[in-house]
Coordinates of C-alpha atoms in Angstrom, one line a residue:
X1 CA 23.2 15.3 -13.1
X2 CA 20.7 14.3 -10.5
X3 CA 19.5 10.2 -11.4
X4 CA 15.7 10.9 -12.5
X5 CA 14.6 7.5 -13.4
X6 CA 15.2 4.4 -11.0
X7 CA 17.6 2.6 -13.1
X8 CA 19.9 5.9 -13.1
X9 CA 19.3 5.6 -9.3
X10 CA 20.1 2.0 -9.0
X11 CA 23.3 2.3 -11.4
X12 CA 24.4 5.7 -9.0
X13 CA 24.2 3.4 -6.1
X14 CA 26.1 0.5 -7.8
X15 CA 28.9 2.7 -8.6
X16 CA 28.5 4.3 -5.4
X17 CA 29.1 1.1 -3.6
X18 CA 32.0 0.1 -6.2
X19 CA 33.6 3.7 -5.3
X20 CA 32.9 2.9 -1.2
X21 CA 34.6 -0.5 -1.4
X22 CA 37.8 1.4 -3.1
X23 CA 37.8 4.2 -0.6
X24 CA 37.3 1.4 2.0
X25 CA 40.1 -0.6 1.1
X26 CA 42.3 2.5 0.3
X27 CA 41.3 3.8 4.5
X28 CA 42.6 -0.1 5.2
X29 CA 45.6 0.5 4.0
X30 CA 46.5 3.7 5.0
X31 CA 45.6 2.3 8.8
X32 CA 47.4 -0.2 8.0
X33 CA 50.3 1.4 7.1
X34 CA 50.3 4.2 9.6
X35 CA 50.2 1.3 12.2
X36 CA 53.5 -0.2 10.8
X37 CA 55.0 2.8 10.5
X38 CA 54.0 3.9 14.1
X39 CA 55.0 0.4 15.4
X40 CA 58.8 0.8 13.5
X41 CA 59.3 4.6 15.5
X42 CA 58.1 3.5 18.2
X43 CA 60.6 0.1 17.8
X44 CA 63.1 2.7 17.0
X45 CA 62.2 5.2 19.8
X46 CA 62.6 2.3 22.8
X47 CA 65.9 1.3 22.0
X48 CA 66.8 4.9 21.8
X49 CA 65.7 4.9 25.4
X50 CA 67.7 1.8 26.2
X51 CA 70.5 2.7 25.2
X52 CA 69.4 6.2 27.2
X53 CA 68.7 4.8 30.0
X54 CA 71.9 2.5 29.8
X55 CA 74.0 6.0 29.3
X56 CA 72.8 7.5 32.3
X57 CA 73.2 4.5 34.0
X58 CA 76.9 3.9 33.5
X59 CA 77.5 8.0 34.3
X60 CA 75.9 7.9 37.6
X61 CA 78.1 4.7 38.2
X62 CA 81.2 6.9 37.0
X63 CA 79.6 9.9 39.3
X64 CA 79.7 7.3 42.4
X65 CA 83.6 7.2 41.7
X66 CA 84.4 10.4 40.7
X67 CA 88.0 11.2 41.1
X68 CA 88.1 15.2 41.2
X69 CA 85.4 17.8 41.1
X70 CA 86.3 18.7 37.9
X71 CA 85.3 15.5 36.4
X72 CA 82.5 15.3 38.1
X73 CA 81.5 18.6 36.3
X74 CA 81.8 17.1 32.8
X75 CA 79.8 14.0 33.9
X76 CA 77.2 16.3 35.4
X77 CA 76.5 18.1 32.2
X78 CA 76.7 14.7 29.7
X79 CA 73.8 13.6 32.5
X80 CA 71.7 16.9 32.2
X81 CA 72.1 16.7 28.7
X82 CA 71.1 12.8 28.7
X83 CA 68.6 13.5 30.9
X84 CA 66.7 16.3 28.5
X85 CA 67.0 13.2 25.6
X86 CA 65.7 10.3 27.9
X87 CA 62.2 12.1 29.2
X88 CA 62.0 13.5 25.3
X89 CA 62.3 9.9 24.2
X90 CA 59.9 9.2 27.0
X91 CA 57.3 11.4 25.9
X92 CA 57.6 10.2 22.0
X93 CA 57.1 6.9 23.2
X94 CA 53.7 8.1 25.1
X95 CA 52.7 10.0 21.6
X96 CA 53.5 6.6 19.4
X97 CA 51.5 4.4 21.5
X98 CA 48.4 6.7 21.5
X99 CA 49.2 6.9 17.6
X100 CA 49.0 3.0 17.5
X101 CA 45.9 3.3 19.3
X102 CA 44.4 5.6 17.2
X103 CA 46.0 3.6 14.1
X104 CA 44.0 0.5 15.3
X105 CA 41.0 2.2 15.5
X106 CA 41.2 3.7 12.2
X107 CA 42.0 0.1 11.2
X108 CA 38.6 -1.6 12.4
X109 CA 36.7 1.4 11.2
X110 CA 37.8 1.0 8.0
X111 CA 37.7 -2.8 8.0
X112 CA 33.6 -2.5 9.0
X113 CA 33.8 0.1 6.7
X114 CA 35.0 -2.1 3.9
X115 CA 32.8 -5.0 4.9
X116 CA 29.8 -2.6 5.0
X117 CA 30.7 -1.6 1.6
X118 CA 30.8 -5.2 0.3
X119 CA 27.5 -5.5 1.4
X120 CA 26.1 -2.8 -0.2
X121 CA 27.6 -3.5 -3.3
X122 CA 26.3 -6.8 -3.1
X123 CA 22.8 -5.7 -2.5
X124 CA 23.3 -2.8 -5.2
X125 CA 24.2 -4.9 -7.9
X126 CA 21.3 -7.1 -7.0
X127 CA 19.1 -4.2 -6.9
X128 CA 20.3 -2.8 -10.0
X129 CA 19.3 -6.3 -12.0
X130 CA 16.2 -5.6 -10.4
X131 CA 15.5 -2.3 -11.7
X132 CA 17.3 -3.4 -15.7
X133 CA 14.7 -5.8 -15.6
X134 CA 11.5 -3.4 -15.1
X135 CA 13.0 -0.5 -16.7
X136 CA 13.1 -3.2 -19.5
X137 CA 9.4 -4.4 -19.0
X138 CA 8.3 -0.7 -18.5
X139 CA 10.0 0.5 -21.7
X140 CA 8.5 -2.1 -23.9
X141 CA 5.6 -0.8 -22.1
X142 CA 6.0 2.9 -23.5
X143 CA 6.9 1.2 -26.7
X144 CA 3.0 -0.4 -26.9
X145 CA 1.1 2.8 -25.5
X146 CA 3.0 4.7 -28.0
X147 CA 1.9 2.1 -30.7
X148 CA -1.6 1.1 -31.9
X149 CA -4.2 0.1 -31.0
X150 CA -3.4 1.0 -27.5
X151 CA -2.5 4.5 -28.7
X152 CA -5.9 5.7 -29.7
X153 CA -7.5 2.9 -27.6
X154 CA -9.3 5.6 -25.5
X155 CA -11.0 7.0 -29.7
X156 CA -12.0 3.6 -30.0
X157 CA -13.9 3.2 -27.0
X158 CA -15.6 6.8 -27.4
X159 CA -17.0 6.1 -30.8
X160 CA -18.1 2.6 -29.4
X161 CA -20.4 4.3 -27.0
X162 CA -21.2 6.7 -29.5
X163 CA -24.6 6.2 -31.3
X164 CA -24.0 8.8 -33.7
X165 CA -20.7 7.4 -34.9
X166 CA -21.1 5.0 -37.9
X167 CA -20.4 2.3 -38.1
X168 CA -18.6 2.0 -34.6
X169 CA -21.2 3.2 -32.7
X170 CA -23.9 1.0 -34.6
X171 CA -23.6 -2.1 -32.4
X172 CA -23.5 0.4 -29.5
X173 CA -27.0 1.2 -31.0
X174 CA -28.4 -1.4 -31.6
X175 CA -27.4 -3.2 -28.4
X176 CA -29.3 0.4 -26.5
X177 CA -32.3 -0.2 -28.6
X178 CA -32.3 -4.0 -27.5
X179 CA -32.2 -3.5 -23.8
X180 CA -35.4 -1.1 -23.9
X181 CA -37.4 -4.2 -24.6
X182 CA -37.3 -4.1 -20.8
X183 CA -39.5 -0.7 -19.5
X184 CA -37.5 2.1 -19.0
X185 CA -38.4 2.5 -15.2
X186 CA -37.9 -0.9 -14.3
X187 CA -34.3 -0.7 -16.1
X188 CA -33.8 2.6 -14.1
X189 CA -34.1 0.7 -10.7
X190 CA -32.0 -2.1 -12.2
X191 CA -29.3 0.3 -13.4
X192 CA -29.5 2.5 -9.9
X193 CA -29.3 -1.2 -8.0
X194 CA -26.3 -2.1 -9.7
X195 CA -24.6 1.4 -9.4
X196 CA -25.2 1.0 -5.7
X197 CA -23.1 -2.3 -5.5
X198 CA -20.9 -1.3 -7.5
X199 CA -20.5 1.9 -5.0
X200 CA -20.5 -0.1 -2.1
X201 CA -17.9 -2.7 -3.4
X202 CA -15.9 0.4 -4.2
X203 CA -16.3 1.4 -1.0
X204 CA -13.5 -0.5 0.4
X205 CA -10.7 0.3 -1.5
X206 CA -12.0 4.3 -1.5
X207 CA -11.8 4.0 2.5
X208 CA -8.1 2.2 2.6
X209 CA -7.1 5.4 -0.3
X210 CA -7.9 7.9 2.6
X211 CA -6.4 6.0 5.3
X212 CA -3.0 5.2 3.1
X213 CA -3.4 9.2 2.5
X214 CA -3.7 10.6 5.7
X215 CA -0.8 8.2 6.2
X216 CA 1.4 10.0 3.5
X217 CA 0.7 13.7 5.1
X218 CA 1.8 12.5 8.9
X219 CA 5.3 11.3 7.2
X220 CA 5.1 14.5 4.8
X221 CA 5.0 16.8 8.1
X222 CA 6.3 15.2 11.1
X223 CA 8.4 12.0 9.3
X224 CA 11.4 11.7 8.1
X225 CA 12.6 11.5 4.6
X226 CA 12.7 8.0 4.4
X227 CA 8.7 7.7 5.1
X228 CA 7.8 9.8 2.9
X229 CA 10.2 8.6 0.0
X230 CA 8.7 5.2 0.6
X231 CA 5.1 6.3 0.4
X232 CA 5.8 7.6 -2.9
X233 CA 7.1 4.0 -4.1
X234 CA 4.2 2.6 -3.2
X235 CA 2.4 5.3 -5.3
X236 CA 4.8 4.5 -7.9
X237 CA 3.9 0.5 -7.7
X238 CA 0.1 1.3 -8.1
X239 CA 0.7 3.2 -11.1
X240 CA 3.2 0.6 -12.5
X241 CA 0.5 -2.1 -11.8
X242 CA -2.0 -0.7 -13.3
X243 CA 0.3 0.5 -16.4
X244 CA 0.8 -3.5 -17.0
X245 CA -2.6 -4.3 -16.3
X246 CA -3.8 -1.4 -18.8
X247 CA -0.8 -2.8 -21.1
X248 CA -1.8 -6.4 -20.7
X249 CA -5.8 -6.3 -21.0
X250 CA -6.9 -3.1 -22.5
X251 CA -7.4 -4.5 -26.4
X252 CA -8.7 -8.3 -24.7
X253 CA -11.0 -6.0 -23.1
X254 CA -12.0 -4.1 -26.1
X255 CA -13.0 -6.8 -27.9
X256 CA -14.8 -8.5 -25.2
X257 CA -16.8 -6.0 -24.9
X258 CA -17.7 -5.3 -28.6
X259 CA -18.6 -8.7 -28.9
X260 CA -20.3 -8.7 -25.6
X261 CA -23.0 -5.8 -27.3
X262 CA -23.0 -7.8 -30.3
X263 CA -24.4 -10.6 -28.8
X264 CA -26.6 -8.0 -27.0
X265 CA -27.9 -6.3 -30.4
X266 CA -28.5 -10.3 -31.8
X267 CA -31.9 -9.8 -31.5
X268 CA -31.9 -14.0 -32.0
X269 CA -30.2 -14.2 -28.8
X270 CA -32.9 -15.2 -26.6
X271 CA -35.8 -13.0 -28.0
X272 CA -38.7 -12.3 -25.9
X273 CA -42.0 -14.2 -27.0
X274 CA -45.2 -12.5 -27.4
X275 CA -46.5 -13.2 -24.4
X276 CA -43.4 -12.3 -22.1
X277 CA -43.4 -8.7 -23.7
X278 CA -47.2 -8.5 -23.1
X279 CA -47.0 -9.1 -19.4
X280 CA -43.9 -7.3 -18.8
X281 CA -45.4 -4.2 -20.9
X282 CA -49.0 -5.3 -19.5
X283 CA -50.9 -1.3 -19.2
X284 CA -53.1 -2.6 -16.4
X285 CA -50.3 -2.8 -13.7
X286 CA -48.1 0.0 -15.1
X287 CA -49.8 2.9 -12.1
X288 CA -48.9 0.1 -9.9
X289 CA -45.9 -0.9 -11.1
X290 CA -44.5 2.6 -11.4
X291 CA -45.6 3.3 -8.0
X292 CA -43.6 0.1 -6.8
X293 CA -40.5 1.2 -8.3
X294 CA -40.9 4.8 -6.6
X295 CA -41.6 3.3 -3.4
X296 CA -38.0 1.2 -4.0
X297 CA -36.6 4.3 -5.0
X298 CA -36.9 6.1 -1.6
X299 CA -36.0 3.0 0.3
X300 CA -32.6 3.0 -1.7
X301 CA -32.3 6.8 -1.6
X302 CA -32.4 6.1 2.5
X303 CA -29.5 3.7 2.5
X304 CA -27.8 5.5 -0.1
X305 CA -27.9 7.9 2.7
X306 CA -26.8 5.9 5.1
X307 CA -23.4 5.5 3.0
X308 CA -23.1 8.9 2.2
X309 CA -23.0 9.8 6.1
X310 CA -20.8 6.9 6.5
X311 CA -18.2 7.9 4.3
X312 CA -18.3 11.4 5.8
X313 CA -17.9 9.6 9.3
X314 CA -14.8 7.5 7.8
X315 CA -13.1 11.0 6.8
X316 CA -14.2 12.7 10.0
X317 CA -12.0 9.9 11.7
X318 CA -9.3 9.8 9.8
X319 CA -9.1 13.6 10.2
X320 CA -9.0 13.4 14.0
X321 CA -6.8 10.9 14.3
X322 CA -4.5 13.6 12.2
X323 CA -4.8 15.7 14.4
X324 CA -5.6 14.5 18.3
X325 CA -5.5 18.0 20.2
X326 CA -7.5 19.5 17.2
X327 CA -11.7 19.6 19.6
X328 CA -13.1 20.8 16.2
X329 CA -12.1 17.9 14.2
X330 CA -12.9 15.4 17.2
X331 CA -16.7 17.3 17.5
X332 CA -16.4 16.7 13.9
X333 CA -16.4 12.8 14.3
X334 CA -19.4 13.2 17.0
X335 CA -21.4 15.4 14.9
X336 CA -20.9 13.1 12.1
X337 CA -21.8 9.7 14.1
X338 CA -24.9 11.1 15.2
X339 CA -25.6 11.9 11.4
X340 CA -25.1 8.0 10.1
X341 CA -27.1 7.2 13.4
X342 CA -30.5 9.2 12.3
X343 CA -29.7 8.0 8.9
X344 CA -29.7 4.5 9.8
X345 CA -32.8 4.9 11.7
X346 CA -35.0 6.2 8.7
X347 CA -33.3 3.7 6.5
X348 CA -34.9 1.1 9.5
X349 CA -38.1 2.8 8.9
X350 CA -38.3 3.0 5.4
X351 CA -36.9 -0.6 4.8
X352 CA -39.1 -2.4 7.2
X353 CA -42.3 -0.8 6.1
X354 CA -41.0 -1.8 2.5
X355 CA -40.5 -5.2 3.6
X356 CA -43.5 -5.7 6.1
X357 CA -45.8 -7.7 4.0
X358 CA -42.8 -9.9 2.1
X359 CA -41.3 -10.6 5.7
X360 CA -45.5 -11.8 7.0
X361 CA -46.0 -13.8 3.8
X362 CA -42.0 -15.5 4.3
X363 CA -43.0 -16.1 8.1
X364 CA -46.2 -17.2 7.0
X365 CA -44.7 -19.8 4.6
X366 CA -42.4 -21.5 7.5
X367 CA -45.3 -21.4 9.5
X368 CA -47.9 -23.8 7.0
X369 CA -44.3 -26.0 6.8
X370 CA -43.7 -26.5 10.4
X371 CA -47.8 -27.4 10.9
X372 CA -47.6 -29.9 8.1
X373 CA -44.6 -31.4 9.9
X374 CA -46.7 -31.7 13.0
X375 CA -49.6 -33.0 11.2
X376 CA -47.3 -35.9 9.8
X377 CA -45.8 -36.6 13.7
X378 CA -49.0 -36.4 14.7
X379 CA -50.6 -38.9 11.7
X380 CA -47.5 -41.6 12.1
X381 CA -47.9 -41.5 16.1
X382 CA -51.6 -42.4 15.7
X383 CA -50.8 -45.1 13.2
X384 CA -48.0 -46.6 15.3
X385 CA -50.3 -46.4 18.2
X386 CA -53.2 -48.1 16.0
X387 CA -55.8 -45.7 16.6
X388 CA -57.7 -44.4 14.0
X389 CA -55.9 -40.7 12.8
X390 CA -59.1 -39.2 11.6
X391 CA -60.8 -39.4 15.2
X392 CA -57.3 -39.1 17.1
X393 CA -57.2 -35.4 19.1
X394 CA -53.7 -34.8 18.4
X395 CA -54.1 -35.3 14.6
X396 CA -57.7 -33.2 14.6
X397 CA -55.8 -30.6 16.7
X398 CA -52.5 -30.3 14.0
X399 CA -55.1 -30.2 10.8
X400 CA -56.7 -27.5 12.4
X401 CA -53.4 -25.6 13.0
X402 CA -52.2 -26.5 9.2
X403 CA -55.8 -25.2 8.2
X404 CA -55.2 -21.8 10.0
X405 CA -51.8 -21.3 8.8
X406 CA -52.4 -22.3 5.6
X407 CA -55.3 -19.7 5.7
X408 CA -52.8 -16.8 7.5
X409 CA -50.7 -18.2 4.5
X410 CA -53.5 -17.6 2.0
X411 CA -54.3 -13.7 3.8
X412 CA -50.6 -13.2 3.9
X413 CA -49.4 -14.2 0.0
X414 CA -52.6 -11.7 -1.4
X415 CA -51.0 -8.5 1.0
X416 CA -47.3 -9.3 -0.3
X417 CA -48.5 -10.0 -3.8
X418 CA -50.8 -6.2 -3.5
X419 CA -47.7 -4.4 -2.1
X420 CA -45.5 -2.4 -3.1
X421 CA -42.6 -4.7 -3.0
X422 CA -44.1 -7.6 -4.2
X423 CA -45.3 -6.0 -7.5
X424 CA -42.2 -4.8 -8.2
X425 CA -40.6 -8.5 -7.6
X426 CA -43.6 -9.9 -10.3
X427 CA -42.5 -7.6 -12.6
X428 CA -38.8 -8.4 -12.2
X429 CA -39.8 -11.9 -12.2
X430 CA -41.8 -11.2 -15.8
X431 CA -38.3 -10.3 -17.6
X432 CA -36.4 -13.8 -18.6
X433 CA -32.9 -14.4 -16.7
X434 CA -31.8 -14.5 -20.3
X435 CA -32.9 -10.8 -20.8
X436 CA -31.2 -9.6 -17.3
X437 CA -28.3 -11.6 -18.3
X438 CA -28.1 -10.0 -22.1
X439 CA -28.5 -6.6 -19.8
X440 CA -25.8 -7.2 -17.4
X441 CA -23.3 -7.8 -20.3
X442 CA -24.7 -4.2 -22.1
X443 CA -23.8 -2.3 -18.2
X444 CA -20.9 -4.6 -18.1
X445 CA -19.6 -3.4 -21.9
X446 CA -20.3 0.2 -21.3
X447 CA -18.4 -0.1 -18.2
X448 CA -15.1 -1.1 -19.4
X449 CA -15.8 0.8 -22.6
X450 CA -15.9 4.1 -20.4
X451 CA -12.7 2.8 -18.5
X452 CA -11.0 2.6 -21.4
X453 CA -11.8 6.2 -22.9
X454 CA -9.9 7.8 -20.1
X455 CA -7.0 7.9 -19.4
X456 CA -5.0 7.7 -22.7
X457 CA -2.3 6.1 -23.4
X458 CA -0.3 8.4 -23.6
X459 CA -1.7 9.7 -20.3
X460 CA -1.1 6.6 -18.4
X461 CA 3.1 6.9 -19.9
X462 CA 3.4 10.5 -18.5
X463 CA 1.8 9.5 -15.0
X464 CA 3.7 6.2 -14.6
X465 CA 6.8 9.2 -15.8
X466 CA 6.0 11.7 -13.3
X467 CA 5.6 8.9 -10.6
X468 CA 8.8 7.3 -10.8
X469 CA 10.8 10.9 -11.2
X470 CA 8.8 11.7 -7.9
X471 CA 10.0 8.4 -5.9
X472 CA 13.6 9.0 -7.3
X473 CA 14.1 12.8 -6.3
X474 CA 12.9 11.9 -2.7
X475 CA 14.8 8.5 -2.6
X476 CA 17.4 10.7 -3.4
X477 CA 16.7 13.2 -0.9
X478 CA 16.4 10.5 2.0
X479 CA 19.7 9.2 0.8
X480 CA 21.7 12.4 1.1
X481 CA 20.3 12.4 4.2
X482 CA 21.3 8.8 5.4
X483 CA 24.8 9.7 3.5
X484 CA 25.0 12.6 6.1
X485 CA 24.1 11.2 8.9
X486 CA 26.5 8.0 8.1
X487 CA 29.6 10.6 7.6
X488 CA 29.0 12.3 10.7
X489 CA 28.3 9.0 12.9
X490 CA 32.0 7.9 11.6
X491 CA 33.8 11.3 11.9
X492 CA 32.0 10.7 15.8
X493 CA 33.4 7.4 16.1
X494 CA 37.0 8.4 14.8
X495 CA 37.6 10.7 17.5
X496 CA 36.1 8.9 20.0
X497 CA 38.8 6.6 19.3
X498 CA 41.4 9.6 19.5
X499 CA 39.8 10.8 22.8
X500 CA 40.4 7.2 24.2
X501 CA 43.7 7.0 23.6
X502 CA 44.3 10.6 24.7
X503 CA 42.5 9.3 27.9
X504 CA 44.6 6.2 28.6
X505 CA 47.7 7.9 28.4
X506 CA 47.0 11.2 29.7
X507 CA 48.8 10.2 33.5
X508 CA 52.0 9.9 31.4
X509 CA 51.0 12.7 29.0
X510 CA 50.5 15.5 32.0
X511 CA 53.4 14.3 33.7
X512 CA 55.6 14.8 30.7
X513 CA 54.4 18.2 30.1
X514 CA 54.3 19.3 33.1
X515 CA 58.0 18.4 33.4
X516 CA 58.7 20.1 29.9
X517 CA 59.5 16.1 28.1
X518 CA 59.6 17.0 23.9

């Protein structure tokens, strides 16, 4: 039965490596063997030819002194028949030394073989220690997502959030009813600013997903088996990561942010005093103030927009790369720069005319403090000079710059504080960092509350399941295919070997046959 789990795989390969040093060492010896057993005929079949070669000798001497044709006769047929045994020893001797040859080879083959093999069962066993040891962390994994409180974890956090669950969703309450202190459009903007970030911060890791999975398609179509078995263990690894993490934090994280809305729904943690909640709540500004936050609203749509068209663009590339001889995809990347191009234009438009006044009043402010720094040159050049400053020209002329600035200054601080921007940033500036901070922790709470409601438990078990069965069936499959490949390569090399000796003595070898030697 096919390994499914990656310490099945790991112990498969151990005792695959055990079996390849056996069969290794078993090949050794046969070689080994067949060449000693080649060497002793062909030991056997020279002296045979010695004392051949030593027969025909002597008859040809006796032929040389024959007394009467009928002795030559016998002599004549003891040679023929001499003869026939000499070129069959001949050719035997040909066939044993190509059969050494061949011996030899099979020799080193199987002494790499057998050295390869104690490798790999080196590295298996090694790997197979590896893979006890995280089965063993991953099991006691299972064993805590099937246990409380990680096994309703994700029930805990949904009544948390909800209001209308008692008493878990009390605090959650409570904590919602403390954050409207701050008006619900400028908490909109705050929640849609943070949002945003997060977004953007997000953006990253959503960017290097597509890449990694464009990736994983190339080796699924035009890769080998290998690739693609190795993009899936690095699947695998995420899921395992974040099965330890989930494992490891979850309940820390639970309770940090219970207590977080606790402190949130404290209404003695930093309470607002009378006067802060009249001016962030003061009805004379709200038209403006409301008008501020929509103006905000379409500067953040624009960039929003901006992102949007970007992350179309960052698919759109990835796509063409996929596929270089594909024009519609490459137009695609085209069509889509000149997209994030206009966007980024009316986002330019929108954000400067948002920023106009704020950026006058900044540059207006640098301004007064670069005059005053020439008055005081100008006032401590006069003194060491001992002239009088108040009748020197180059003082007179700096106090009438620092009085023009500080009048742009004056002009300048009215228009930001009247616009659109700067209103909003007053009534930013009305809420206490105290109450943005008890804020950030309610967003914060809700946040990993909602992470922790899905997926469940037993959820993350199955995926972190179906994940590692995925990585071993194609490990698998890549291996069958290396195993293949491996067999073949050898069964090449092995009669290679048996060509080359056929090669080196196939003078001899023709010669013989074509004479009729066996």
């Amino acid at each position: 039965m096919a390994a499914t789990t990656i310490i099945d795989y790991a112990t498969d390969r151990r005792d695959d490596a055990k079996q390849a040093v056996t069969d290794a060492q078993s090949e050794l010896a046969v070689a080994q063997t067949a060449i000693a057993n080649t060497a002793e005929q062909l030991t056997d079949e020279t002296a045979l030819l010695v004392s051949l070669d030593k027969s025909v000798a002597d008859i040809r001497q006796k032929l040389s002194v024959v007394p009467t044709p009928a002795d030559g006769e016998t002599l004549l047929a003891a040679l023929e028949q001499l003869t026939i045994r000499q070129r069959a020893a001949q050719s035997s001797i040909v066939e044993l030394q190509a059969g050494i040859a061949v011996a030899q080879s099979n020799a080193a083959q199987a002494q790499a073989d057998l050295a390869r093999a104690n490798t790999q069962l080196t590295t298996a066993e090694t790997d197979l220690t590896r893979a006890t040891d995280a089965s063993n962390r991953r099991d006691d994994w299972k064993t805590a997502l099937a246990a409380e409180p990680l096994k309703s974890i994700d029930t805990a956090a949904t009544k948390a959030l909800d209001p209308n669950t008692s008493p878990e969703g009390d605090v959650f309450e409570a904590a919602t009813l403390r954050i409207a202190e701050i008006p619900q459009t400028l908490r909109e903007r705050a929640q849609d600013r943070r949002a945003a970030e997060a977004a953007r911060i997000a953006a990253a890791a959503k960017n290097t997903k597509t890449a990694g999975d464009a990736v994983a398609a190339e080796h699924n179509t035009n890769s080998g088996l290998s690739a693609q078995a190795a993009d899936l263990w690095v699947a695998f690894l995420a899921i395992e990561s974040a099965t330890g993490d989930f494992v490891a934090s979850s309940v820390t994280r639970f309770e940090q942010a219970q207590a977080a809305l606790a402190g949130v729904a404290d209404i003695t943690n930093s309470p607002l005093t009378a006067e802060q909640t009249a001016s962030i709540n003061d009805a004379s500004l709200q038209a403006a103030r409301d008008t501020a936050a929509a103006a905000e609203e379409t500067v953040q749509d624009a960039r929003k927009d901006v992102e949007d068209k970007q992350a179309i663009l960052d698919g759109a590339v990835v796509a063409a790369k996929a596929a270089p001889t594909d024009l519609l995809k490459a137009q695609a990347v085209q069509d889509a720069e000149d997209d994030v191009a206009a966007a980024q234009t009316a986002f330019n438009t929108a954000n400067d005319a948002w920023i106009a006044e704020q950026k006058d009043y900044l540059a207006a402010i640098t301004d007064v403090e670069e005059k005053q720094a020439a008055l005081n040159a100008a006032t401590l050049k006069a003194v060491a000079a001992q002239a009088d400053p108040t009748t020197d020209p180059d003082v007179i002329a700096a106090t009438s710059d620092l009085a023009a600035a500080q009048q742009t200054l004056t002009t300048a601080e009215a228009a930001y504080k009247a616009s659109s921007n700067g209103i909003l940033h007053a009534w930013e500036a009305a809420v206490p960092d105290a109450t943005w901070r008890l804020f950030d922790d309610y967003e914060e709470a809700q946040e990993t509350l909602n992470a922790l409601k899905a997926p469940s438990a037993a959820a993350r078990q199955t995926a972190l399941d179906n994940a590692e069965a995925a990585y071993v069936a194609a490990q698998l499959e890549a291996d069958a295919s290396v195993d293949v490949l491996s067999q073949l390569v050898a069964l090449q090399e092995t009669r290679a070997a048996r060509a080359a000796a056929a090669q080196q003595a196939a003078t001899a070898r023709l010669f013989s046959a074509l004479r009729g030697d066996n």
